[in-house]
Backbone as CSV, one residue per row, in Angstrom:
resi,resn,N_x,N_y,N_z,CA_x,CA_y,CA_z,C_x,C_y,C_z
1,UNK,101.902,95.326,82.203,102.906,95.407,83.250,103.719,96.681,83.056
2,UNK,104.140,96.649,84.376,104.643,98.611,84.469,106.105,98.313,83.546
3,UNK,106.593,99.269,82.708,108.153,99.109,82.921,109.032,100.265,83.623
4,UNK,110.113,99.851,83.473,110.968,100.575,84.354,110.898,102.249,84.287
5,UNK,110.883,102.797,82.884,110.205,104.335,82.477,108.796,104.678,82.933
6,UNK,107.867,103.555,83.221,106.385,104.266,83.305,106.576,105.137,84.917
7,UNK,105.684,106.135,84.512,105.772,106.589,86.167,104.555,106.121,87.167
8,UNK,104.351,106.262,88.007,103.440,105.717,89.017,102.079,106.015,88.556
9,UNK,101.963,107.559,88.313,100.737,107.886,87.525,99.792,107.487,86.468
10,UNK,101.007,107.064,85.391,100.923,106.421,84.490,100.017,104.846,84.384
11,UNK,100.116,104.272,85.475,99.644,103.351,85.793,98.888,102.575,86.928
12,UNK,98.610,103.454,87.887,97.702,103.622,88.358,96.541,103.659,87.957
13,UNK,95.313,102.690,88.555,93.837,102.251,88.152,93.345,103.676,88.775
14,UNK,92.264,104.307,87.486,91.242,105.296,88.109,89.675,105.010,88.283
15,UNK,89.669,104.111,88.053,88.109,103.146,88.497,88.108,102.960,89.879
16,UNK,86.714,103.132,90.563,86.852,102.831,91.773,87.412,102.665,92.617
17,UNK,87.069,101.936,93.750,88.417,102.221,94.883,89.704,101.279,95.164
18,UNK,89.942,100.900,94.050,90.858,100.037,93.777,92.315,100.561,93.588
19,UNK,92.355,101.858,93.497,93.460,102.778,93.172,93.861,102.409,94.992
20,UNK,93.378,102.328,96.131,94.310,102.124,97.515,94.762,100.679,97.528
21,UNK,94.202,99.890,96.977,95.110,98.933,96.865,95.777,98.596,96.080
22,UNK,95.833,98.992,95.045,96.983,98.956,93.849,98.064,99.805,94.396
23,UNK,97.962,101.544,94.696,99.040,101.931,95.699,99.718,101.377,97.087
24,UNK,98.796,100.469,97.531,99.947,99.696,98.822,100.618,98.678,98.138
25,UNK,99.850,97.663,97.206,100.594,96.717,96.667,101.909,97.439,96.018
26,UNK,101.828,98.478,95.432,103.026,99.043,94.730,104.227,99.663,95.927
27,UNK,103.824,100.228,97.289,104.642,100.452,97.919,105.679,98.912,98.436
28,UNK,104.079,97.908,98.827,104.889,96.571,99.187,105.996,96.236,98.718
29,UNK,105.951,96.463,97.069,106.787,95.748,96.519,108.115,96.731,96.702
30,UNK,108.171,97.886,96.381,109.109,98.849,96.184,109.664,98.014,97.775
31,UNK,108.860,97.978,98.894,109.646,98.066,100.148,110.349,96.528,100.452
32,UNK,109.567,95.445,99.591,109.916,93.783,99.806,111.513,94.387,99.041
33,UNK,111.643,94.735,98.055,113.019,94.601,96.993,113.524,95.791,97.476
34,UNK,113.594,96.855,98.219,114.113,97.390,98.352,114.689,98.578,97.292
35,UNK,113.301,98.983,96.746,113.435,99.637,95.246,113.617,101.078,95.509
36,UNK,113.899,101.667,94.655,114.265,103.421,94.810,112.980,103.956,94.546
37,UNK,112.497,105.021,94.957,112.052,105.940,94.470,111.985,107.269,94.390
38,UNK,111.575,107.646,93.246,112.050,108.994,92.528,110.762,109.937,92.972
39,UNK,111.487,111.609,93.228,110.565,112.313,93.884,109.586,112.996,92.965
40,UNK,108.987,112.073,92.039,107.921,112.449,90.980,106.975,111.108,91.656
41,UNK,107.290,109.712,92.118,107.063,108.960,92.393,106.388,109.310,93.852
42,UNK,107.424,109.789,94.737,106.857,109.814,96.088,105.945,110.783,96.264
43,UNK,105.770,111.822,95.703,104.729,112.845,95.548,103.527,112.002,95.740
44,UNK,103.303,111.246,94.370,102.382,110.824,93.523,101.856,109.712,95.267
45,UNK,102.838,108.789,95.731,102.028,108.125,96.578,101.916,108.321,97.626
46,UNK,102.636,109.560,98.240,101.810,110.673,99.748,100.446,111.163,99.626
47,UNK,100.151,111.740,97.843,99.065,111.873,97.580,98.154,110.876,97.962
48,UNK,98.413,109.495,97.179,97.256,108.291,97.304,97.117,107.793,98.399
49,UNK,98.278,108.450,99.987,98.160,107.867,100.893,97.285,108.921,102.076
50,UNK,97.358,109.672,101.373,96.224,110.912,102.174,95.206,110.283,102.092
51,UNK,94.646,110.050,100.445,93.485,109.462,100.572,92.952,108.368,100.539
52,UNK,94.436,107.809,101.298,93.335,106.631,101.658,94.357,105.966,102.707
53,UNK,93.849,107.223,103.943,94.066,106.666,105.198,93.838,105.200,105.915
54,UNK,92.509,104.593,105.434,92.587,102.971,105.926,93.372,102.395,105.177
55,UNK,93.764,102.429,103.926,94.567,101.132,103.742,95.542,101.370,104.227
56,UNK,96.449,99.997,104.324,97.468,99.318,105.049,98.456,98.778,104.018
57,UNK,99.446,98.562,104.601,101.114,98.013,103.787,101.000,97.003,104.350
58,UNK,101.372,95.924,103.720,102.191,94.555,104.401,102.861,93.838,103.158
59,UNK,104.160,93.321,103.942,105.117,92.861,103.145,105.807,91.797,103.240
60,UNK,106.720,91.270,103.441,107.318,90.698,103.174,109.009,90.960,103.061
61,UNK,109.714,90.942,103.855,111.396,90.827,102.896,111.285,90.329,102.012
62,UNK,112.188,90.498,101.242,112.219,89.709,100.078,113.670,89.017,101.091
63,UNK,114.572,87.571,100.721,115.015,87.136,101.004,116.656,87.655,100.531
């Protein structure tokens, strides 16, 4: 599990194409809780979202 120091890179899967859904699940969550992110962070997932135009976000509020 990530902690609060790891950066996005850091933990991100590089096996197959599993890296676009590990990056939406990670935006989900940032966007359900309403989490910050840091512009070492957002770099990192404009990148993963170039490439990989089909996947999709879905979320949830968090309550």
């Amino acid at each position: 599990m990530a902690t609060h120091s790891a950066t996005y890179r850091q933990c991100t899967p590089t096996s197959g194409g599993s890296h676009c859904r590990y990056a939406a699940e990670w935006v989900a969550t940032k966007l359900r809780w309403h989490l910050a992110v840091d512009t070492t962070e957002r770099a990192a997932l404009h990148g993963l979202a170039n490439a990989c135009p089909d996947q999709t976000v879905s979320y949830e509020p968090a309550p």
